[in-house]
mmCIF file of C-alpha atoms in Angstrom:
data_model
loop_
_atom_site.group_PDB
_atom_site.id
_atom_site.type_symbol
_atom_site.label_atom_id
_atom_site.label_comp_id
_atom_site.label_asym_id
_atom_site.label_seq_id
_atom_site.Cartn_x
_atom_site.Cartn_y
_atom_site.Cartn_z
ATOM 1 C CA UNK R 416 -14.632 -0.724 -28.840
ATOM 2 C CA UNK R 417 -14.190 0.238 -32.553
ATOM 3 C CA UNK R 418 -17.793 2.438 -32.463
ATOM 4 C CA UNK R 419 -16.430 4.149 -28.842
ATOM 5 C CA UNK R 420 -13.003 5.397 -30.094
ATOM 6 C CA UNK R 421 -15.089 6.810 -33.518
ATOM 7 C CA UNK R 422 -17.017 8.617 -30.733
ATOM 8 C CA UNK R 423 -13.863 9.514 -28.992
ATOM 9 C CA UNK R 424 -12.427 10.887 -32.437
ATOM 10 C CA UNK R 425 -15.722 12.633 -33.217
ATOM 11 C CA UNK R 426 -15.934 14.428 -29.794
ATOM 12 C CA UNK R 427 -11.989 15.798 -30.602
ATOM 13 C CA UNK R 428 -12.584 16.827 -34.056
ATOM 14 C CA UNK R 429 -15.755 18.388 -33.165
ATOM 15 C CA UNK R 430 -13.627 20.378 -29.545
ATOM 16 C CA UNK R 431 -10.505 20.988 -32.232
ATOM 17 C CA UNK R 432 -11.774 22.328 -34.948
ATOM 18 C CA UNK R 433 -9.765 20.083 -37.108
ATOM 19 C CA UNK R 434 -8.864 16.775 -38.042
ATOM 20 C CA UNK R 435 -5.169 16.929 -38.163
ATOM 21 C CA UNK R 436 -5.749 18.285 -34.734
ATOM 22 C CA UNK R 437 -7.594 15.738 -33.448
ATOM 23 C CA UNK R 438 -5.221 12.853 -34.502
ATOM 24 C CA UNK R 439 -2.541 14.241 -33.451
ATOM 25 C CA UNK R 440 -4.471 14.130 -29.965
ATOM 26 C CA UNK R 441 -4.959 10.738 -30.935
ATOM 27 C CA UNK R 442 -1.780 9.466 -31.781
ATOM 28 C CA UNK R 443 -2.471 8.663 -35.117
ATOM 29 C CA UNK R 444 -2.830 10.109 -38.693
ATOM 30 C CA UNK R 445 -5.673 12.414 -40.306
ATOM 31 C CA UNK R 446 -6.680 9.706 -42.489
ATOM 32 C CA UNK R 447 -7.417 7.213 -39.770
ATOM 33 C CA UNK R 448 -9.218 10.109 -38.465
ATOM 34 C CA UNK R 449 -11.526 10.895 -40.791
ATOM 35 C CA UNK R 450 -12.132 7.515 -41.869
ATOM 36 C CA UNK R 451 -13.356 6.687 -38.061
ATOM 37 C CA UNK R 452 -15.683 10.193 -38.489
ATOM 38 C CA UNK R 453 -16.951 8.570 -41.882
ATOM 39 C CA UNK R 454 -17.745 5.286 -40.274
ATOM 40 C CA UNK R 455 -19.581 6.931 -37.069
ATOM 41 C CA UNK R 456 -21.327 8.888 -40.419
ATOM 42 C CA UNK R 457 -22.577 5.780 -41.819
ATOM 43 C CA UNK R 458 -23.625 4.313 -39.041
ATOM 44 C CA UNK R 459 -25.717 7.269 -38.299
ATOM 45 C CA UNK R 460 -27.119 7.823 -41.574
ATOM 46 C CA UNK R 461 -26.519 11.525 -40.891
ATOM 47 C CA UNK R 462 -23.333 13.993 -42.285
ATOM 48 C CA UNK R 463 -21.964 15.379 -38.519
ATOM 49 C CA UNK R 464 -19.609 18.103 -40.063
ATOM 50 C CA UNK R 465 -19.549 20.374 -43.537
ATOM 51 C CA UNK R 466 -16.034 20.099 -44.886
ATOM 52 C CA UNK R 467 -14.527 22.164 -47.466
ATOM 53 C CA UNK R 468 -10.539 22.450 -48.411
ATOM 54 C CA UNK R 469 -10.412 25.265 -46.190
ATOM 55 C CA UNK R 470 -13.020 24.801 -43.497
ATOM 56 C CA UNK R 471 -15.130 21.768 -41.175
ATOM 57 C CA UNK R 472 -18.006 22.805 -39.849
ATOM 58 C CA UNK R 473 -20.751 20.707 -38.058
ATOM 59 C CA UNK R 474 -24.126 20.268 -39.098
ATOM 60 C CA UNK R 475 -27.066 20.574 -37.079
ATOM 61 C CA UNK R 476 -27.041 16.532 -36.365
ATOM 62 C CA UNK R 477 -23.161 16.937 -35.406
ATOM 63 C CA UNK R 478 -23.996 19.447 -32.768
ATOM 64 C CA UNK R 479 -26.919 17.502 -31.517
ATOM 65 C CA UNK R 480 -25.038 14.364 -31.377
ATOM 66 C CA UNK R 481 -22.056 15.877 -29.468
ATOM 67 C CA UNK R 482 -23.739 16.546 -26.617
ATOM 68 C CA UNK R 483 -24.523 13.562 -26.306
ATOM 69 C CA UNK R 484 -21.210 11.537 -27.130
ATOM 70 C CA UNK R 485 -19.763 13.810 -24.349
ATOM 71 C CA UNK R 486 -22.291 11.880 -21.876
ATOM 72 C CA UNK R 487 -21.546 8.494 -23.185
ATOM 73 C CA UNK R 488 -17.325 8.911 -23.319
ATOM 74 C CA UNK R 489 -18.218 10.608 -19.511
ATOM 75 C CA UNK R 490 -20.603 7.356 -18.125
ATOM 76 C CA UNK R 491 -17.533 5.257 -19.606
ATOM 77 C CA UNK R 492 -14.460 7.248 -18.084
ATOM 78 C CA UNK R 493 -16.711 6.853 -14.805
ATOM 79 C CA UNK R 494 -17.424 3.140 -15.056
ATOM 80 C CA UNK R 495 -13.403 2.667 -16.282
ATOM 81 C CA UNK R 496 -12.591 4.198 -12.960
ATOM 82 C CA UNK R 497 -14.854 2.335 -10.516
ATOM 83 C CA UNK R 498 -13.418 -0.756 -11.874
ATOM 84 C CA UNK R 499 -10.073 0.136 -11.385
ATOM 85 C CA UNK R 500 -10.931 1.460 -7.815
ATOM 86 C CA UNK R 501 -12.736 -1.474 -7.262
ATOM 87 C CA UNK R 502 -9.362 -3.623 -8.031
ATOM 88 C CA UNK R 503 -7.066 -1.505 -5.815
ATOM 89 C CA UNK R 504 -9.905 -1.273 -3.397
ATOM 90 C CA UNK R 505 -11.591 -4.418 -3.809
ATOM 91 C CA UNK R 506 -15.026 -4.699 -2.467
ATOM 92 C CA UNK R 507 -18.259 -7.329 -2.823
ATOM 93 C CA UNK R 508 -19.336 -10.797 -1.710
ATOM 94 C CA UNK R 509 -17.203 -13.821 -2.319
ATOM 95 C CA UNK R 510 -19.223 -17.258 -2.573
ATOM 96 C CA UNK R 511 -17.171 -19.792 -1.567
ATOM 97 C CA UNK R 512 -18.029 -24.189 -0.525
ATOM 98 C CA UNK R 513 -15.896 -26.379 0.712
ATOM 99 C CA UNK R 514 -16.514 -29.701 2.224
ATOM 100 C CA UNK R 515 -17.094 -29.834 5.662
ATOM 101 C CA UNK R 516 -13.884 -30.901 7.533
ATOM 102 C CA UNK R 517 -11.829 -28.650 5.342
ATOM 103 C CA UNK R 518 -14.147 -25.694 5.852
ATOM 104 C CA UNK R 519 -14.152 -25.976 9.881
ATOM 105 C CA UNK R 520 -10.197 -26.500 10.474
ATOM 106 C CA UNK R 521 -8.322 -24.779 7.256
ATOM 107 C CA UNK R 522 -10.635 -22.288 6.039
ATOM 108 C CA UNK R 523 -13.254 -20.884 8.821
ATOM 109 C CA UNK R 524 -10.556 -20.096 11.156
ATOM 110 C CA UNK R 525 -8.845 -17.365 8.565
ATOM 111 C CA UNK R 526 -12.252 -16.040 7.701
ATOM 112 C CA UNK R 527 -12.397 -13.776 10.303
ATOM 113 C CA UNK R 528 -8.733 -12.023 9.482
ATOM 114 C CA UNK R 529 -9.197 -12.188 5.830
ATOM 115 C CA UNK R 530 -12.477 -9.454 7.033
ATOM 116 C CA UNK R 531 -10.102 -7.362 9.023
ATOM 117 C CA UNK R 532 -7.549 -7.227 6.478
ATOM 118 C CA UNK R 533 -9.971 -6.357 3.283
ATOM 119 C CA UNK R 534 -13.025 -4.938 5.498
ATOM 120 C CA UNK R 535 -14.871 -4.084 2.165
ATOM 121 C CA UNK R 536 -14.996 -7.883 1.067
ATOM 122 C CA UNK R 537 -17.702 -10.185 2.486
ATOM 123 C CA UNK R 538 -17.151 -14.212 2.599
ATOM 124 C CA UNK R 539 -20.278 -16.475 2.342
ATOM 125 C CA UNK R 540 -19.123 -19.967 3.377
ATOM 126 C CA UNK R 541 -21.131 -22.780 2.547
ATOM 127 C CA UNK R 542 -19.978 -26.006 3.935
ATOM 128 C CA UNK R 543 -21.091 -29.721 2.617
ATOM 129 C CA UNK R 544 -19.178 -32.906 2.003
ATOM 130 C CA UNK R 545 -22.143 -33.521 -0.974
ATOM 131 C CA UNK R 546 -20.449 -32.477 -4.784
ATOM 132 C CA UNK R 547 -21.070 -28.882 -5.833
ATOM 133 C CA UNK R 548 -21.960 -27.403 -9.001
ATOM 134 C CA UNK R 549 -19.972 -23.965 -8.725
ATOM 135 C CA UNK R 550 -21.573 -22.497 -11.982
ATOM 136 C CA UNK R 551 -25.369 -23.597 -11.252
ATOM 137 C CA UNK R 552 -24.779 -22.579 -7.246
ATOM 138 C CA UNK R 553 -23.291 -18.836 -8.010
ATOM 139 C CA UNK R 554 -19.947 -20.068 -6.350
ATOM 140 C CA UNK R 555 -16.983 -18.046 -6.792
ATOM 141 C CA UNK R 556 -14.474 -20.213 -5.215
ATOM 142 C CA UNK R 557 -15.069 -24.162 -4.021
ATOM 143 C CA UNK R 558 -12.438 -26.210 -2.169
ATOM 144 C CA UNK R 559 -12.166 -30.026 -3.626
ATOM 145 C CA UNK R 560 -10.768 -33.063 -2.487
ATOM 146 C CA UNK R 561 -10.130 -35.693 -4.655
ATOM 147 C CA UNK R 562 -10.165 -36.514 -8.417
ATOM 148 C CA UNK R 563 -12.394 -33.504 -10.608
ATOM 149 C CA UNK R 564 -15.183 -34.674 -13.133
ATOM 150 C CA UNK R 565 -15.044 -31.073 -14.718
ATOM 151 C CA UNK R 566 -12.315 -29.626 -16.719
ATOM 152 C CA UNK R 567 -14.214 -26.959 -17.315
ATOM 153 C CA UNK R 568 -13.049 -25.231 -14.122
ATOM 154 C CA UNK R 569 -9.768 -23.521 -13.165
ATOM 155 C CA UNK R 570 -7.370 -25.394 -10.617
ATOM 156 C CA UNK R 571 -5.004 -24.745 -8.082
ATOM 157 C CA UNK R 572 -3.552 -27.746 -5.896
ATOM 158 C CA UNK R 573 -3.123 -26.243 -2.152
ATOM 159 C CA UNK R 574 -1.444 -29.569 -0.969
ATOM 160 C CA UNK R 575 -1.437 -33.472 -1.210
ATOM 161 C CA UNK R 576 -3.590 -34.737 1.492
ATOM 162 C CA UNK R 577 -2.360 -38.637 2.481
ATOM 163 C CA UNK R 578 -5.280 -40.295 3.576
ATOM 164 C CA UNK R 579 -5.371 -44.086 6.211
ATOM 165 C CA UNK R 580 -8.394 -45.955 7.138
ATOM 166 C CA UNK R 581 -8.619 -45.976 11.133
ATOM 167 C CA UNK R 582 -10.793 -47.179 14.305
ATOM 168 C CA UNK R 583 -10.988 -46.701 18.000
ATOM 169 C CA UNK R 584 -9.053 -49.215 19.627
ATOM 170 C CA UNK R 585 -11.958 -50.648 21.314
ATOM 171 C CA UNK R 586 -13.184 -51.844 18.574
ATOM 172 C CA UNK R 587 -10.112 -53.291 17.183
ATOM 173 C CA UNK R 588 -9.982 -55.051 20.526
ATOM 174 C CA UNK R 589 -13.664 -56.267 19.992
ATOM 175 C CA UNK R 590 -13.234 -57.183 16.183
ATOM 176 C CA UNK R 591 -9.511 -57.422 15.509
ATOM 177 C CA UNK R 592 -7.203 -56.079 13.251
ATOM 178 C CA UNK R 593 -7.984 -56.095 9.782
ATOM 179 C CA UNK R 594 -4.669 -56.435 8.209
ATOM 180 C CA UNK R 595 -5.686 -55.459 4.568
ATOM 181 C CA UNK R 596 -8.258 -54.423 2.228
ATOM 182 C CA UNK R 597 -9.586 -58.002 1.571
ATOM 183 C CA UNK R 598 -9.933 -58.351 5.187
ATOM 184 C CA UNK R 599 -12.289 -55.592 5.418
ATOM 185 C CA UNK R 600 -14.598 -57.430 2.945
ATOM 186 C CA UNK R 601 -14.039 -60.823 3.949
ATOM 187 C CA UNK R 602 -14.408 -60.681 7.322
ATOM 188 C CA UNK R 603 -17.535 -58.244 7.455
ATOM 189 C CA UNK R 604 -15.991 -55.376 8.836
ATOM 190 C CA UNK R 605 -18.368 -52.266 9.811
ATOM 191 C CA UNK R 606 -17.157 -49.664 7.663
ATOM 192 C CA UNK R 607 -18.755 -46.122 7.968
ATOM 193 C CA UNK R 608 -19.296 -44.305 4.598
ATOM 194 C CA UNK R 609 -19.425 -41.115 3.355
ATOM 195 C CA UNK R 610 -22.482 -41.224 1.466
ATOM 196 C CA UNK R 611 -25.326 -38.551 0.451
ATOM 197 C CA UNK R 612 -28.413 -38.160 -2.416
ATOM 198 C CA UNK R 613 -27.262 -39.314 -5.368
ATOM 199 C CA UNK R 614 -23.785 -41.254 -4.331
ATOM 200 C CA UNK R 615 -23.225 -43.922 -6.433
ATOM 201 C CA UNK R 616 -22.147 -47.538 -5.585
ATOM 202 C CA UNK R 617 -19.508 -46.501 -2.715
ATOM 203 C CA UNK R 618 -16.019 -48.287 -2.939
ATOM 204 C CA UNK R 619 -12.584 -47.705 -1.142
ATOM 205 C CA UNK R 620 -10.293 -47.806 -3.553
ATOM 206 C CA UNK R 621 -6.878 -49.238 -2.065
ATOM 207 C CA UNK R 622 -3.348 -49.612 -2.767
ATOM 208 C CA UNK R 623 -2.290 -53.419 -3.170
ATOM 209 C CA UNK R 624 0.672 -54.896 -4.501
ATOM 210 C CA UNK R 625 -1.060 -55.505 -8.077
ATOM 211 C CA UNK R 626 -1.596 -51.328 -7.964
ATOM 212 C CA UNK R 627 -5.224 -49.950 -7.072
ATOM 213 C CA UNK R 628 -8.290 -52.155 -6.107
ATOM 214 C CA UNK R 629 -11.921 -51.183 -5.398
ATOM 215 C CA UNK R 630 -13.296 -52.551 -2.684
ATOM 216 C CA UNK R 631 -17.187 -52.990 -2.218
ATOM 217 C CA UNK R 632 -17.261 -51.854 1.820
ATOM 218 C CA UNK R 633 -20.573 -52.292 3.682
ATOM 219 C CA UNK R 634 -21.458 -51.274 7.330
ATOM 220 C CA UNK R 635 -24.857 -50.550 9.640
ATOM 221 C CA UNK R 636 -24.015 -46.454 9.546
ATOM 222 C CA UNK R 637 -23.691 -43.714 6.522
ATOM 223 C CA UNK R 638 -23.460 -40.144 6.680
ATOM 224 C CA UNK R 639 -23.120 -37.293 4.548
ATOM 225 C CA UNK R 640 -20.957 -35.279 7.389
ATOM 226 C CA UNK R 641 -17.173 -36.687 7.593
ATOM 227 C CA UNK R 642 -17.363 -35.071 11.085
ATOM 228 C CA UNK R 643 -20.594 -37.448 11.786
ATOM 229 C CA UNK R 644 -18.261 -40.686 11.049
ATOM 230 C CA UNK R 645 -15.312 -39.738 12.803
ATOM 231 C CA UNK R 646 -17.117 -39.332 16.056
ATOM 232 C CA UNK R 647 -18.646 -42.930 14.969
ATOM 233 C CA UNK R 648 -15.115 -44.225 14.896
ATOM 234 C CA UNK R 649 -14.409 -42.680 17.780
ATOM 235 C CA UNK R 650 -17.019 -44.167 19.844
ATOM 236 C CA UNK R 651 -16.100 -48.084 18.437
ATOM 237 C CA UNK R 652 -18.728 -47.984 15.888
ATOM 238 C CA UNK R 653 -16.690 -49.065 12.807
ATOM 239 C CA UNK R 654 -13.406 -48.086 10.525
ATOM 240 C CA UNK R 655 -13.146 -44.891 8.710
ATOM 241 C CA UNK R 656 -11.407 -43.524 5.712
ATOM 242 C CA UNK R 657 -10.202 -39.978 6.953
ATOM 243 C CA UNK R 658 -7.663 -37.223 5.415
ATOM 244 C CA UNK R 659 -5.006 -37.754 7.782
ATOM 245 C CA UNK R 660 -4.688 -34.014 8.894
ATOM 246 C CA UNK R 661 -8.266 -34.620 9.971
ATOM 247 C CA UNK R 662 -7.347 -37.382 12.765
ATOM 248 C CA UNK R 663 -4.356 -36.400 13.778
ATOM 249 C CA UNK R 664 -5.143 -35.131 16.719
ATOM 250 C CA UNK R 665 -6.928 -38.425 17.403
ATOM 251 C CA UNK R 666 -4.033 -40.391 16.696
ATOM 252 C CA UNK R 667 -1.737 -38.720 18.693
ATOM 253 C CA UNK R 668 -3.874 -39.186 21.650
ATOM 254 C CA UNK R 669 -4.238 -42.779 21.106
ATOM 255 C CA UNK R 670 -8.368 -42.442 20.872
ATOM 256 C CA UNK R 671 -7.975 -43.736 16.524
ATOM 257 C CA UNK R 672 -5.200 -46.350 15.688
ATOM 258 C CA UNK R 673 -4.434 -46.798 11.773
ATOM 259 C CA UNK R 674 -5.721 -50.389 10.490
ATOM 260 C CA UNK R 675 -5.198 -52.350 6.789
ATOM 261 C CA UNK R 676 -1.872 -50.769 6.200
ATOM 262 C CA UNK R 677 -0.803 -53.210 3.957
ATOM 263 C CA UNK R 678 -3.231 -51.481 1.584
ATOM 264 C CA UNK R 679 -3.656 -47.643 2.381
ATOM 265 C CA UNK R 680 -6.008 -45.386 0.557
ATOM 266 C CA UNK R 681 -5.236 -44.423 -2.733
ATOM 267 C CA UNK R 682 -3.655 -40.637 -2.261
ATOM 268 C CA UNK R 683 -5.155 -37.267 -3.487
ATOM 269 C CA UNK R 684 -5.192 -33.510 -3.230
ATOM 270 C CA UNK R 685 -6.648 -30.814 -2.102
ATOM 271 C CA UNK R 686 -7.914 -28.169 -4.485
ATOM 272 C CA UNK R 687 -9.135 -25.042 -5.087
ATOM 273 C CA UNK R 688 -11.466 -24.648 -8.070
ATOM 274 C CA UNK R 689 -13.142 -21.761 -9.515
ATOM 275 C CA UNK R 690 -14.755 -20.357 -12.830
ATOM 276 C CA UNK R 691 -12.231 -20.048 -15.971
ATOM 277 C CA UNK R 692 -12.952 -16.549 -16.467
ATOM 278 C CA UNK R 693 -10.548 -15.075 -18.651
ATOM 279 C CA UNK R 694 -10.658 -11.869 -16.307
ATOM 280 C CA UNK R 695 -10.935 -12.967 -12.610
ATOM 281 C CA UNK R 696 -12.365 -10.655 -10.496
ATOM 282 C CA UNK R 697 -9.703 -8.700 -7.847
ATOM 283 C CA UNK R 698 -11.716 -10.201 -4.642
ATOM 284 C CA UNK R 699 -12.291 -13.570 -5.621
ATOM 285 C CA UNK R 700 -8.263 -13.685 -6.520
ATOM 286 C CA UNK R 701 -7.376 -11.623 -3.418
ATOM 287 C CA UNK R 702 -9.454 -14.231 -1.589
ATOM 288 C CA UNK R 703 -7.485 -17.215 -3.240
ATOM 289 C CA UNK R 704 -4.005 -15.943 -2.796
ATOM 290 C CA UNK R 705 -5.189 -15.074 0.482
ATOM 291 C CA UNK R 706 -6.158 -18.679 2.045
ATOM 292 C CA UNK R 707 -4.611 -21.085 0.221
ATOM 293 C CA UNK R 708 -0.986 -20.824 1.917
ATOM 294 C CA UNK R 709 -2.971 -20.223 5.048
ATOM 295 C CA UNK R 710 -4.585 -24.052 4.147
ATOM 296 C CA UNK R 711 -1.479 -25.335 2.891
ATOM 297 C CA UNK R 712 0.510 -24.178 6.440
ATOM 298 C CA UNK R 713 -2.480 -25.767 8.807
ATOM 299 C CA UNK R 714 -2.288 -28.923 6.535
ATOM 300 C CA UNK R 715 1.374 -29.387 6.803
ATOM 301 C CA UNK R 716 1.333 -28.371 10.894
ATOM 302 C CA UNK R 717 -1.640 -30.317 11.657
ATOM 303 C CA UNK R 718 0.378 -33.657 10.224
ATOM 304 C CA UNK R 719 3.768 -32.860 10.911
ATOM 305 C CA UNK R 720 5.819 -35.782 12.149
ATOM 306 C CA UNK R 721 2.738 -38.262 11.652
ATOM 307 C CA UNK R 722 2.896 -39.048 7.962
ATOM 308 C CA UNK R 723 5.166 -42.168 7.367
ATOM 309 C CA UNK R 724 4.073 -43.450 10.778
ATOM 310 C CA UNK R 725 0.269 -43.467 10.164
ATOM 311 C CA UNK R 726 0.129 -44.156 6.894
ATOM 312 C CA UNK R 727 2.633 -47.104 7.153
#
C-alpha cells in the first residue's frame, strides 16, 4: 500500500506541476510529498523529476514511468470497483456440507428461494453425515452437529437440538422397554449406529444421575446415512439415537415411541462453521445470514409442543 500511494503522489506531482500542489490534493503536507517521490526514486534507482528552487521538471525516466503508473493506479481503481460491486451485487459459487438430515429438511428446502432472491449466487450442497474438512474440501460454509475438534474455524450456534433414543413400537412389544442406558447394554439391545470410514469406537454417551456415561452400544446394522437408521427403526429393526426435530413427525404419529428416558442423550447444537477469514466474502455471509434463521424457525416448528414430552 505504501509503494501504491508513492505512485499515486508521483502521478499528481507529475499532472500538477508541483508538489505543494499535489499534497494539497493529497491531504497532506509537501514534505510528506516529496519524501514519498524520493522513496518511489530509490526504489527505482532512477531521478523522475529535475528540481530547482524555482522549477520541477521530469526527466526522461519520469515521463516514461508515468505512463505507466497511470495504467497501474487505472487496473487498481478498476479492480477496487468490481469488488465493491461485487459486495452490493454479490455474485459466485458458495460451497456449502451439511450432514444429511439437516441438509434435506432445514437447508435444501430454502435453497431454491435463496437463488431467486440473489440470482447471481450459486449454492453447491454437499450432503454427508461423515466429518468434513472445510479447508482441505474448498467449503465455504459447513453445518455441524455436535461438539467441534477445530477451533480453528469460525462459529455460529443456529439452535440447541435435544436429542432421545427411540424404536418402533413393535419392537418394544417384541423386546421390551429398556428403561435406561444400562439396560441397553445389559440386556443386548439392537442398537443402530451411525458409523462410517474411520469412526472410532462408537459410544452413546447418556445422562445418568452420577452426570454423563459412555455406553459401549452394539447391534446387527450400521450406517453412515441417519436417514438409513431411522427407516431401520421404523421397520422394528432396533433403537436409534435421533435429533428430535428429525422424528417428530414419527412420534406424533405413533410409528417411533421414546425409550431409556431415565438417561436421555447428552444435549448439543447445531452449528454453522466456516473459515476465520478476517474479511468474509459478501456471498458466503449473505448466504449465512440468509439460512440460519430460516434453520433455526424449521427447528423450533418442526418440535414445537414435543420437547419435554419426548425427551422426558
Amino acid at each position: 500500500m505504501a509503494y501504491l500511494n508513492d505512485i499515486k503522489m508521483f502521478v499528481r506531482v507529475y499532472e500538477l506541476g508541483s508538489m505543494s500542489a499535489a499534497a494539497r490534493d493529497q491531504r497532506t503536507s509537501p514534505a510528506v510529498a516529496s519524501s514519498r517521490v524520493s522513496e518511489l526514486e530509490k526504489h527505482l534507482g532512477v531521478r523522475l523529476f529535475n528540481r530547482t528552487t524555482r522549477s520541477l521538471q521530469p526527466t526522461e525516466n519520469g515521463r516514461l514511468f508515468y505512463d505507466g503508473a497511470r495504467n497501474i493506479l487505472a487496473t487498481v481503481a478498476e479492480a477496487e470497483a468490481q469488488v465493491i460491486a461485487a459486495n452490493q451485487n454479490p455474485r459466485g459459487t458458495v460451497f456449502v456440507a451439511a450432514p444429511l438430515g439437516i441438509g434435506r429438511r432445514l437447508i435444501a428446502p430454502h435453497v431454491p428461494e435463496f437463488k431467486a432472491a440473489y440470482p447471481q449466487i450459486d449454492v453447491r450442497l454437499r450432503l454427508s453425515d461423515r466429518a468434513v474438512d472445510i479447508a482441505a474440501e474448498g467449503l465455504d460454509v459447513a453445518f455441524h452437529l455436535g461438539p467441534l475438534s477445530d477451533s480453528n474455524l469460525k462459529m455460529r450456534v443456529v439452535a440447541d437440538c435435544p436429542r432421545l433414543l427411540c424404536a418402533a413400537p413393535a419392537y418394544v412389544a417384541a423386546r421390551g422397554m429398556p428403561p435406561d442406558g444400562a439396560a441397553l447394554v445389559d440386556d443386548g439391545h439392537d442398537c443402530l449406529n451411525l458409523r462410517f470410514p474411520g469412526a472410532k469406537e462408537f459410544q452413546w454417551a447418556l445422562k445418568t444421575d452420577q452426570g454423563t456415561k459412555r455406553y459401549n452400544v452394539t447391534g446387527p446394522f450400521e450406517s453412515d446415512d441417519g436417514d438409513v437408521l431411522t427407516g431401520w427403526a421404523l421397520n422394528g429393526h432396533g433403537i436409534v439415537l435421533k435429533p428430535l426435530f428429525e422424528v417428530a413427525d414419527h412420534l406424533r404419529r405413533g410409528t417411533l415411541v421414546p425409550v431409556a428416558q431415565a438417561t436421555p442423550p447428552t444435549p448439543t447444537q447445531l452449528v454453522c462453521l466456516s473459515p476465520h477469514r478476517k474479511l468474509k466474502e459478501a456471498k458466503v455471509q449473505i448466504f449465512m445470514d440468509y439460512m440460519i434463521p430460516r434453520c433455526r424457525a424449521d427447528m423450533a416448528a418442526q418440535m414445537q409442543g414435543l420437547s419435554a414430552a419426548a425427551i422426558g
